[in-house]
Coordinates of C-alpha atoms in Angstrom, one line a residue:
M28 CA -26.2 17.9 18.4
A29 CA -28.8 15.2 19.2
S30 CA -30.8 15.7 22.4
D31 CA -31.3 13.1 25.1
G32 CA -35.0 13.2 24.2
G33 CA -34.1 12.3 20.6
R34 CA -32.1 9.3 21.7
K35 CA -34.8 8.1 24.1
Q36 CA -37.4 8.4 21.3
F37 CA -35.2 6.1 19.1
W38 CA -35.1 3.3 21.7
K39 CA -38.8 3.6 22.5
R40 CA -40.0 3.3 18.9
S41 CA -42.4 0.5 18.1
G42 CA -44.8 -0.6 15.5
A43 CA -44.9 -2.6 12.3
K44 CA -42.4 -2.0 9.6
V45 CA -43.3 -1.4 5.9
P46 CA -41.6 -4.0 3.7
G47 CA -38.6 -2.7 1.9
S48 CA -38.4 0.5 4.0
I49 CA -35.3 1.8 5.9
Q50 CA -34.4 1.7 9.5
H51 CA -32.0 4.4 10.6
V52 CA -28.8 3.1 12.1
Y53 CA -27.0 5.0 14.9
G54 CA -23.4 4.1 14.6
A55 CA -22.7 3.5 10.9
Q56 CA -20.2 6.4 10.5
H57 CA -20.2 8.1 7.2
P58 CA -17.9 11.1 6.6
P59 CA -18.3 14.0 6.9
F60 CA -21.2 13.5 9.3
D61 CA -21.2 10.9 12.0
P62 CA -24.5 10.7 13.8
L63 CA -23.1 8.6 16.6
L64 CA -20.2 11.0 17.3
H65 CA -22.2 14.2 17.0
G66 CA -25.0 12.7 19.1
T67 CA -22.9 11.6 22.0
L68 CA -20.3 14.2 22.8
V69 CA -22.4 15.5 25.6
K70 CA -21.8 13.4 28.6
P71 CA -24.7 11.2 29.6
G72 CA -26.4 11.9 32.9
S73 CA -26.8 9.3 35.4
K74 CA -25.4 5.8 34.9
P75 CA -26.4 2.5 36.4
P76 CA -24.1 1.3 39.2
T77 CA -21.8 -1.5 38.3
T78 CA -19.9 -3.8 40.5
P79 CA -17.1 -5.3 38.5
V80 CA -15.8 -8.6 39.8
K81 CA -12.1 -8.4 40.4
L82 CA -10.4 -11.4 38.9
K83 CA -6.9 -12.8 38.8
K84 CA -4.9 -10.9 36.2
V85 CA -4.5 -12.9 33.0
S86 CA -1.9 -12.5 30.3
T87 CA -2.6 -9.2 28.5
F88 CA -2.7 -8.7 24.8
Q89 CA 0.2 -6.3 25.0
E90 CA 2.4 -9.0 26.5
F91 CA 1.2 -11.4 23.8
E92 CA 1.9 -8.9 21.1
S93 CA 5.4 -7.9 22.4
N94 CA 6.6 -11.5 22.1
T95 CA 5.4 -12.3 18.6
S96 CA 4.7 -10.6 15.4
D97 CA 2.6 -13.5 14.1
A98 CA 1.4 -15.9 16.7
W99 CA 0.2 -18.4 14.1
D100 CA 3.5 -18.6 12.2
L101 CA 4.4 -22.1 13.5
G102 CA 6.1 -23.6 10.5
D103 CA 4.6 -26.5 8.7
D104 CA 1.8 -27.1 11.0
D105 CA -0.6 -24.1 11.1
D106 CA -3.3 -26.0 13.0
E107 CA -1.4 -26.8 16.2
L108 CA -3.8 -24.7 18.3
L109 CA -6.8 -25.7 16.2
A110 CA -6.2 -29.3 16.9
I111 CA -7.1 -28.8 20.6
A112 CA -10.4 -27.0 19.7
A113 CA -12.6 -29.9 20.7
E114 CA -11.0 -30.4 24.2
N115 CA -12.3 -28.9 27.4
L116 CA -9.4 -26.6 28.3
N117 CA -8.6 -25.0 31.6
T118 CA -6.5 -21.9 32.1
E119 CA -3.2 -23.7 32.6
V120 CA -3.6 -25.6 29.3
V121 CA -4.5 -22.4 27.4
M122 CA -1.6 -20.4 28.7
E123 CA 0.9 -23.3 28.3
T124 CA -0.1 -23.5 24.6
A125 CA 0.2 -19.8 24.2
H126 CA 3.7 -19.9 25.7
K127 CA 4.7 -22.7 23.3
V128 CA 3.6 -20.5 20.4
I129 CA 5.6 -17.6 21.6
Q130 CA 8.7 -19.7 22.2
N131 CA 8.5 -21.3 18.8
H132 CA 8.1 -17.9 17.1
S133 CA 11.0 -16.4 19.1
K134 CA 13.3 -19.1 17.8
L135 CA 12.2 -18.4 14.3
Q136 CA 12.8 -14.7 14.8
E137 CA 16.4 -15.4 16.0
Q138 CA 17.0 -17.5 13.0
H139 CA 15.8 -14.8 10.7
K140 CA 17.9 -12.2 12.5
F141 CA 21.0 -14.4 12.0
Q142 CA 20.3 -14.8 8.3
E143 CA 19.8 -11.1 7.8
E144 CA 23.1 -10.3 9.6
H145 CA 24.9 -12.9 7.5
L146 CA 23.4 -11.4 4.3
Q147 CA 24.4 -7.9 5.3
E148 CA 28.0 -9.1 5.8
E149 CA 28.1 -10.6 2.4
K150 CA 26.7 -7.4 0.8
Q151 CA 29.4 -5.4 2.6
E152 CA 32.2 -7.7 1.3
E153 CA 30.8 -7.6 -2.2
F154 CA 30.6 -3.8 -2.1
A155 CA 34.2 -3.5 -0.9
Q156 CA 35.4 -5.7 -3.8
L157 CA 33.5 -3.6 -6.3
T158 CA 34.9 -0.4 -4.9
S159 CA 38.4 -1.8 -5.0
A160 CA 38.0 -2.9 -8.6
A161 CA 36.5 0.4 -9.7
C162 CA 39.3 2.4 -8.1
G163 CA 41.9 0.3 -9.9
D164 CA 40.2 1.2 -13.2
N165 CA 40.3 4.9 -12.3
R166 CA 36.5 5.1 -12.5
L167 CA 34.5 7.5 -10.4
V168 CA 32.9 5.6 -7.4
K169 CA 30.5 6.6 -4.7
S170 CA 31.6 7.1 -1.1
V171 CA 31.3 4.2 1.2
S172 CA 28.4 5.8 3.0
E173 CA 26.6 6.4 -0.3
G174 CA 27.2 2.8 -1.3
H175 CA 25.6 1.5 1.9
T176 CA 22.6 3.8 1.3
A177 CA 22.2 2.5 -2.2
S178 CA 22.5 -1.0 -1.0
A179 CA 19.9 -0.5 1.7
S180 CA 17.6 1.3 -0.9
D181 CA 18.0 -1.6 -3.4
N182 CA 17.3 -4.1 -0.7
A183 CA 14.2 -2.3 0.4
S184 CA 13.1 -2.1 -3.3
E185 CA 13.7 -5.8 -3.7
N186 CA 11.7 -6.6 -0.5
S187 CA 8.9 -4.4 -1.7
S188 CA 8.9 -6.1 -5.1
M189 CA 9.0 -9.5 -3.5
Q190 CA 6.0 -8.7 -1.2
R191 CA 3.9 -7.5 -4.2
S192 CA 4.8 -10.5 -6.3
Q193 CA 4.0 -13.1 -3.7
S194 CA 0.2 -12.7 -4.1
L195 CA 0.2 -12.9 -7.9
P196 CA -1.0 -16.1 -9.6
Q197 CA 1.6 -18.7 -10.6
T198 CA 2.4 -19.6 -14.1
S199 CA 0.3 -22.4 -15.6
T200 CA -2.1 -22.6 -12.7
P201 CA -5.1 -24.6 -14.1
P202 CA -8.7 -23.6 -13.3
L203 CA -9.6 -25.3 -10.1
V204 CA -13.2 -25.8 -11.2
S205 CA -14.6 -26.1 -14.7
G206 CA -16.5 -22.9 -15.5
M207 CA -15.0 -20.9 -12.7
G208 CA -12.9 -18.7 -15.0
D209 CA -9.3 -19.2 -15.9
Y210 CA -6.8 -18.0 -13.4
N211 CA -4.5 -15.5 -15.2
T212 CA -1.0 -16.7 -16.0
S213 CA 2.0 -14.5 -15.4
V214 CA 5.6 -14.8 -14.4
T215 CA 6.0 -17.3 -11.6
P216 CA 6.1 -15.3 -8.3
A217 CA 8.8 -15.9 -5.8
L218 CA 6.8 -17.5 -3.0
T219 CA 8.4 -18.3 0.2
E220 CA 8.8 -22.0 1.0
R221 CA 6.0 -21.7 3.6
E222 CA 3.6 -19.9 1.3
A223 CA 4.3 -22.4 -1.5
S224 CA 3.6 -25.2 0.8
R225 CA 0.3 -23.7 2.0
L226 CA -0.8 -23.1 -1.6
D227 CA 0.0 -26.7 -2.5
K228 CA -2.1 -27.9 0.5
F229 CA -5.1 -25.8 -0.8
K230 CA -4.7 -27.0 -4.3
Q231 CA -4.5 -30.7 -3.3
L232 CA -7.6 -30.3 -1.1
L233 CA -9.6 -28.5 -3.8
A234 CA -8.5 -30.9 -6.6
G235 CA -10.4 -33.9 -5.4
P236 CA -13.9 -34.9 -6.6
N237 CA -15.4 -33.9 -3.2
T238 CA -13.8 -31.1 -1.1
D239 CA -13.6 -31.9 2.6
L240 CA -15.1 -28.7 4.0
D241 CA -13.9 -29.4 7.6
E242 CA -10.3 -29.7 6.4
L243 CA -10.8 -26.6 4.2
R244 CA -12.0 -24.7 7.3
K245 CA -9.0 -25.8 9.3
L246 CA -6.6 -24.9 6.6
S247 CA -8.3 -21.5 5.9
W248 CA -8.2 -20.4 9.5
S249 CA -4.7 -19.1 9.2
G250 CA -5.4 -17.2 6.0
I251 CA -6.2 -18.2 2.4
P252 CA -3.7 -17.6 -0.5
K253 CA -5.0 -15.0 -2.9
Q254 CA -4.8 -17.5 -5.8
V255 CA -7.4 -19.8 -4.3
R256 CA -9.4 -17.3 -2.2
P257 CA -12.4 -16.9 -4.6
I258 CA -13.2 -20.6 -4.8
A259 CA -12.5 -21.1 -1.1
W260 CA -14.9 -18.3 -0.1
K261 CA -17.6 -19.7 -2.3
L262 CA -17.2 -23.1 -0.7
L263 CA -16.9 -21.8 2.9
S264 CA -20.0 -19.6 2.5
G265 CA -22.1 -22.5 1.4
Y266 CA -22.7 -20.9 -2.0
L267 CA -21.0 -23.8 -3.9
P268 CA -21.4 -27.6 -3.2
A269 CA -18.5 -29.7 -2.1
N270 CA -18.9 -32.0 -5.1
V271 CA -16.9 -30.7 -8.1
D272 CA -19.3 -32.1 -10.7
R273 CA -22.2 -30.1 -9.3
R274 CA -20.5 -26.7 -9.1
E275 CA -20.8 -25.6 -12.7
S276 CA -24.5 -26.3 -12.9
T277 CA -25.0 -24.6 -9.5
L278 CA -23.2 -21.5 -10.7
Q279 CA -25.3 -21.3 -13.9
R280 CA -28.5 -21.8 -12.0
K281 CA -27.8 -19.3 -9.2
R282 CA -26.6 -16.6 -11.6
K283 CA -29.6 -17.1 -13.8
E284 CA -31.8 -16.9 -10.7
Y285 CA -30.2 -13.6 -9.5
F286 CA -30.7 -11.8 -12.8
A287 CA -34.3 -13.1 -12.9
F288 CA -34.8 -11.2 -9.6
V289 CA -33.2 -8.1 -11.2
E290 CA -35.6 -8.3 -14.2
Q291 CA -38.5 -8.8 -11.9
Y292 CA -37.8 -6.2 -9.1
Y293 CA -35.3 -3.6 -10.2
D294 CA -37.7 -1.5 -12.3
S295 CA -39.8 -1.0 -9.2
R296 CA -37.0 1.1 -7.5
N297 CA -38.8 4.3 -8.4
D298 CA -42.2 3.1 -7.1
E299 CA -43.6 5.0 -4.2
N300 CA -43.2 2.0 -1.8
H301 CA -39.5 1.5 -2.7
Q302 CA -38.1 4.8 -3.8
D303 CA -37.0 5.7 -0.2
T304 CA -35.0 2.4 -0.1
Y305 CA -33.3 3.0 -3.4
R306 CA -32.6 6.7 -2.6
Q307 CA -30.8 5.7 0.6
I308 CA -28.8 3.0 -1.2
H309 CA -27.8 5.6 -3.8
I310 CA -26.6 8.0 -1.1
D311 CA -24.7 5.4 0.9
I312 CA -22.6 3.8 -1.9
P313 CA -20.4 6.9 -2.4
R314 CA -19.6 6.8 1.3
M315 CA -18.1 3.3 1.1
S316 CA -14.5 2.2 1.1
P317 CA -12.2 2.0 -0.9
E318 CA -12.7 5.4 -2.4
V319 CA -11.3 4.9 -5.9
L320 CA -13.3 1.7 -6.5
R321 CA -16.6 3.0 -5.2
L322 CA -16.5 6.1 -7.5
Q323 CA -16.5 4.0 -10.7
P324 CA -19.9 4.3 -12.3
K325 CA -19.9 0.6 -13.2
V326 CA -19.3 -0.4 -9.5
T327 CA -22.0 2.0 -8.3
E328 CA -24.5 0.4 -10.7
I329 CA -23.6 -3.1 -9.6
F330 CA -23.8 -2.3 -5.9
E331 CA -27.1 -0.5 -6.2
R332 CA -28.7 -3.6 -7.9
I333 CA -27.3 -6.0 -5.3
L334 CA -28.5 -4.0 -2.3
F335 CA -31.9 -3.2 -3.8
I336 CA -32.6 -6.8 -4.7
W337 CA -31.5 -8.0 -1.3
A338 CA -33.7 -5.4 0.5
I339 CA -36.8 -6.2 -1.6
R340 CA -36.4 -10.0 -0.9
H341 CA -35.8 -9.5 2.8
P342 CA -38.7 -7.2 4.0
A343 CA -38.2 -8.2 7.6
S344 CA -35.2 -5.9 7.7
G345 CA -35.2 -4.0 4.4
Y346 CA -32.1 -2.0 3.7
V347 CA -30.1 -0.8 6.6
Q348 CA -27.0 1.4 6.6
G349 CA -24.1 -0.9 7.1
I350 CA -25.2 -3.7 4.8
N351 CA -23.7 -1.7 1.9
D352 CA -20.2 -2.3 3.4
L353 CA -20.6 -6.1 3.5
V354 CA -20.7 -6.3 -0.4
T355 CA -17.2 -4.9 -0.8
P356 CA -15.0 -7.8 0.4
F357 CA -16.9 -10.3 -1.8
F358 CA -16.8 -8.0 -4.8
V359 CA -13.1 -7.3 -4.5
V360 CA -12.2 -11.0 -3.9
F361 CA -14.2 -12.2 -6.9
V362 CA -12.7 -9.5 -9.2
C363 CA -9.3 -10.9 -8.3
E364 CA -10.4 -14.2 -9.9
Y365 CA -10.1 -12.5 -13.3
I366 CA -7.3 -10.0 -13.0
E367 CA -3.6 -9.9 -12.2
E368 CA -3.4 -6.5 -10.5
E369 CA -2.2 -6.4 -6.9
E370 CA -4.2 -3.2 -6.0
V371 CA -7.8 -3.9 -6.9
E372 CA -8.8 -0.5 -5.6
N373 CA -7.1 1.1 -8.6
F374 CA -8.4 -1.3 -11.2
D375 CA -10.9 -0.1 -13.8
V376 CA -13.6 -2.8 -13.7
S377 CA -15.3 -1.5 -16.8
V378 CA -12.5 -3.1 -18.9
L379 CA -13.8 -6.5 -17.9
A380 CA -16.2 -8.4 -20.2
E381 CA -19.9 -7.9 -19.5
E382 CA -20.3 -11.6 -18.8
V383 CA -17.5 -11.6 -16.2
L384 CA -19.0 -8.6 -14.5
Q385 CA -22.4 -10.4 -14.3
N386 CA -20.7 -13.4 -12.8
I387 CA -19.0 -11.3 -10.1
E388 CA -22.2 -9.4 -9.4
A389 CA -24.3 -12.6 -8.9
D390 CA -21.7 -14.4 -6.9
S391 CA -21.3 -11.3 -4.6
Y392 CA -25.0 -11.2 -4.1
W393 CA -25.4 -14.8 -3.1
C394 CA -22.4 -14.9 -0.8
M395 CA -23.4 -11.6 1.0
S396 CA -26.9 -13.2 1.4
K397 CA -25.4 -16.3 3.0
L398 CA -23.4 -14.1 5.4
L399 CA -26.5 -12.0 6.4
D400 CA -28.6 -15.1 7.0
G401 CA -26.5 -15.7 10.1
I402 CA -26.7 -12.2 11.5
Q403 CA -30.0 -10.9 10.2
D404 CA -31.2 -9.9 13.7
N405 CA -28.5 -7.2 13.5
Y406 CA -30.6 -5.4 10.9
T407 CA -34.2 -6.0 11.9
F408 CA -36.3 -3.4 13.7
A409 CA -34.4 -1.7 16.6
Q410 CA -31.5 -4.0 15.7
P411 CA -31.8 -6.3 18.7
G412 CA -28.8 -8.5 17.6
I413 CA -26.4 -5.6 17.8
Q414 CA -27.7 -4.3 21.1
K415 CA -27.3 -7.8 22.6
K416 CA -23.8 -8.2 21.2
V417 CA -22.7 -4.8 22.6
K418 CA -23.9 -5.8 26.0
M419 CA -22.1 -9.1 25.8
L420 CA -18.9 -7.3 24.8
E421 CA -19.2 -5.0 27.8
E422 CA -19.5 -8.0 30.1
L423 CA -16.6 -9.8 28.5
V424 CA -14.2 -6.8 28.7
S425 CA -15.1 -6.4 32.4
R426 CA -13.7 -9.9 33.0
I427 CA -10.8 -9.7 30.6
D428 CA -9.5 -6.3 31.6
E429 CA -11.2 -4.8 34.7
Q430 CA -9.0 -1.7 34.6
V431 CA -10.0 -0.7 31.0
H432 CA -13.6 -1.4 31.8
R433 CA -13.6 0.7 34.9
H434 CA -11.8 3.5 33.1
L435 CA -14.5 3.7 30.5
D436 CA -17.2 3.6 33.1
Q437 CA -15.6 6.3 35.2
H438 CA -15.4 8.6 32.2
E439 CA -19.1 7.8 31.3
V440 CA -18.2 6.3 27.9
K441 CA -20.8 3.7 27.0
Y442 CA -19.9 0.7 24.8
L443 CA -22.8 1.4 22.5
Q444 CA -21.2 4.7 21.6
F445 CA -18.3 3.1 19.9
A446 CA -19.0 -0.7 19.6
F447 CA -22.3 -0.3 17.8
R448 CA -20.4 0.3 14.6
W449 CA -18.0 -2.5 15.3
M450 CA -20.9 -4.9 15.3
N451 CA -23.0 -3.2 12.5
N452 CA -20.1 -3.0 10.0
L453 CA -18.0 -6.1 11.3
L454 CA -15.0 -3.8 12.0
M455 CA -14.8 -2.8 8.3
R456 CA -14.7 0.9 9.2
E457 CA -12.0 0.2 11.8
V458 CA -9.3 -1.6 9.7
P459 CA -8.2 -1.4 6.0
L460 CA -9.9 -3.5 3.4
R461 CA -6.9 -5.8 3.1
C462 CA -7.2 -6.6 6.8
T463 CA -11.0 -7.2 6.5
I464 CA -10.4 -9.7 3.8
R465 CA -7.8 -11.5 5.9
L466 CA -10.2 -11.4 8.9
W467 CA -13.0 -12.9 6.8
D468 CA -10.8 -15.8 5.9
T469 CA -11.0 -16.8 9.5
Y470 CA -14.6 -15.8 10.1
Q471 CA -15.7 -18.1 7.3
S472 CA -13.7 -20.9 8.9
E473 CA -15.1 -20.5 12.4
P474 CA -18.5 -21.8 13.5
E475 CA -20.7 -18.7 13.7
G476 CA -17.6 -16.6 12.9
F477 CA -19.4 -13.5 11.9
S478 CA -21.5 -13.5 15.1
H479 CA -20.0 -15.5 18.0
F480 CA -16.3 -15.3 17.2
H481 CA -16.5 -11.7 16.1
L482 CA -17.4 -10.8 19.7
Y483 CA -14.0 -12.1 20.9
V484 CA -12.2 -10.3 18.1
C485 CA -13.9 -7.1 19.2
A486 CA -12.8 -7.7 22.8
A487 CA -9.2 -8.3 21.8
F488 CA -9.4 -5.3 19.5
L489 CA -10.5 -3.0 22.4
V490 CA -7.9 -4.3 24.9
R491 CA -5.3 -3.9 22.2
W492 CA -5.5 -0.1 22.8
R493 CA -5.5 -0.3 26.6
K494 CA -2.4 1.9 27.0
E495 CA -3.9 4.7 24.9
I496 CA -7.3 4.3 26.5
L497 CA -5.9 4.6 30.1
E498 CA -3.9 7.7 29.1
E499 CA -7.0 9.5 28.0
K500 CA -8.7 11.4 30.8
D501 CA -11.3 13.3 28.9
F502 CA -14.7 11.9 27.8
Q503 CA -14.7 13.6 24.4
E504 CA -11.1 12.8 23.6
L505 CA -11.6 9.2 24.7
L506 CA -14.7 8.7 22.5
I507 CA -13.1 10.3 19.5
F508 CA -10.1 8.0 19.9
L509 CA -12.3 4.9 20.0
Q510 CA -14.1 6.0 16.9
N511 CA -10.9 6.8 15.0
L512 CA -8.4 4.1 15.9
P513 CA -5.0 4.4 14.2
T514 CA -5.1 1.2 12.1
G515 CA -4.3 2.7 8.7
R516 CA -1.0 0.9 8.4
W517 CA -2.2 -2.5 9.7
G518 CA -1.4 -5.6 7.7
N519 CA -1.8 -9.3 7.9
E520 CA 0.6 -9.7 10.8
D521 CA -1.5 -7.3 12.9
I522 CA -4.7 -9.3 12.1
S523 CA -3.0 -12.6 12.8
V524 CA -2.0 -11.4 16.3
L525 CA -5.5 -10.1 16.9
L526 CA -7.0 -13.4 15.8
A527 CA -4.6 -15.3 18.0
E528 CA -5.6 -13.3 21.1
A529 CA -9.3 -13.6 20.2
Y530 CA -8.8 -17.4 19.9
R531 CA -7.2 -17.5 23.3
L532 CA -10.0 -15.4 24.8
K533 CA -12.6 -17.7 23.3
F534 CA -11.2 -20.7 25.1
A535 CA -10.6 -18.9 28.3
F536 CA -14.0 -17.3 28.6
A537 CA -16.5 -19.0 26.3
D538 CA -19.3 -20.8 28.2
A539 CA -17.7 -19.9 31.5
P540 CA -19.9 -17.3 33.2
N541 CA -17.7 -17.2 36.3
H542 CA -14.5 -17.8 34.5
Y543 CA -12.2 -20.6 35.7
K544 CA -11.8 -21.0 39.4
K545 CA -8.8 -22.4 41.1

């Protein structure tokens, strides 16, 4: 168990940093050992006095969640809330808009419930007819209860099959950009009317000679269809130009440039100045998620090259634990450009052509670099960016939910003890990979999404667990819960609600130090 003296020594470190060397990160949890958890189970001693300002209670995230399963499912117009983004809103406008979202969604839920009941009645009538006919033919039939069980099972199977097929590419979908790789053709998936409409909107937007990036951001905020996500991410990250005619030459140039870096620097990984960096990368990669994908030798090789080249070319920070996680979403999304499988985690990437793997590797490197350009102060010496963001999160939560903030304070739980990893790994260790990818659709659509908007997502994420937090009365149990939140079954709907609440908080609290006053 880490001593208090050890932690004080970490925060008091100073001095120049050797280019390409490693800075230890407190908070990047890697099983089976978690330095943050094992180093903070002893209650801290004295704590600075705080005087939380008691504010008027606002609508809680639990109330928001209980009224809607997807606060952004508004029908044809996904950008109803985004349209008011440029306005200076007060509390009344924000809450009125939120209520409209809830009311619209409630009506849709009622319609869906009526349709399901009607469908169930039809199934029962059809089953009764089949039973009657079978009895007339003196054939052995199942009991009524067994028949209903089978119908329910078949229905569940159909729904599961439907959900899996909805993210597969459509038949005869042409390449969106010359040289981007052909999208695989397969049996046309049964997309819902809304999903088909959204996909058409993306295709129309991407088909023009110059993609309107502002419109692409607005459309992508509510999520990007899997079929067009690779090209959309490359455009949103700034890796590809908006002009279609320039994209192929840009791809060829950037991919050639990346492998020139590999040829120039990668052989130096065993040099005395760089061997510590490479050794730490080699240790961290097997600790990444998802497990099946990371254990493939080909994936390990690709990730080691990407991370080592980035570290060598960014000596101000070098390699820091946590950066390794940020490669995964890009890599998985760009693999999906060339395969049909729904579960990429179980796909053997070694079956892909070498040229395809090189394209995926180079594209992942450049897009990860673009992301890190906006949050590099998170990974420089002493990681001042993360420390600042954790402090901002503490101040924000004290205004959003004073009770939760006071409960953490009373039990001497410091935000740095659980939120450091939220900032360092962008919540990737807190939610499944599928949720991270959906989250990044929005982050790349928001101005400073990975830095500024991420703060509000973390605040909404913390308050999401207020009931469980308030029920915990022990320091150790409270800290363990916050470091192991039960999100394993989360899906896109959970992320949509989380983003909706973060969006509301951003307008209610951004640039308002004293909040809104009546």
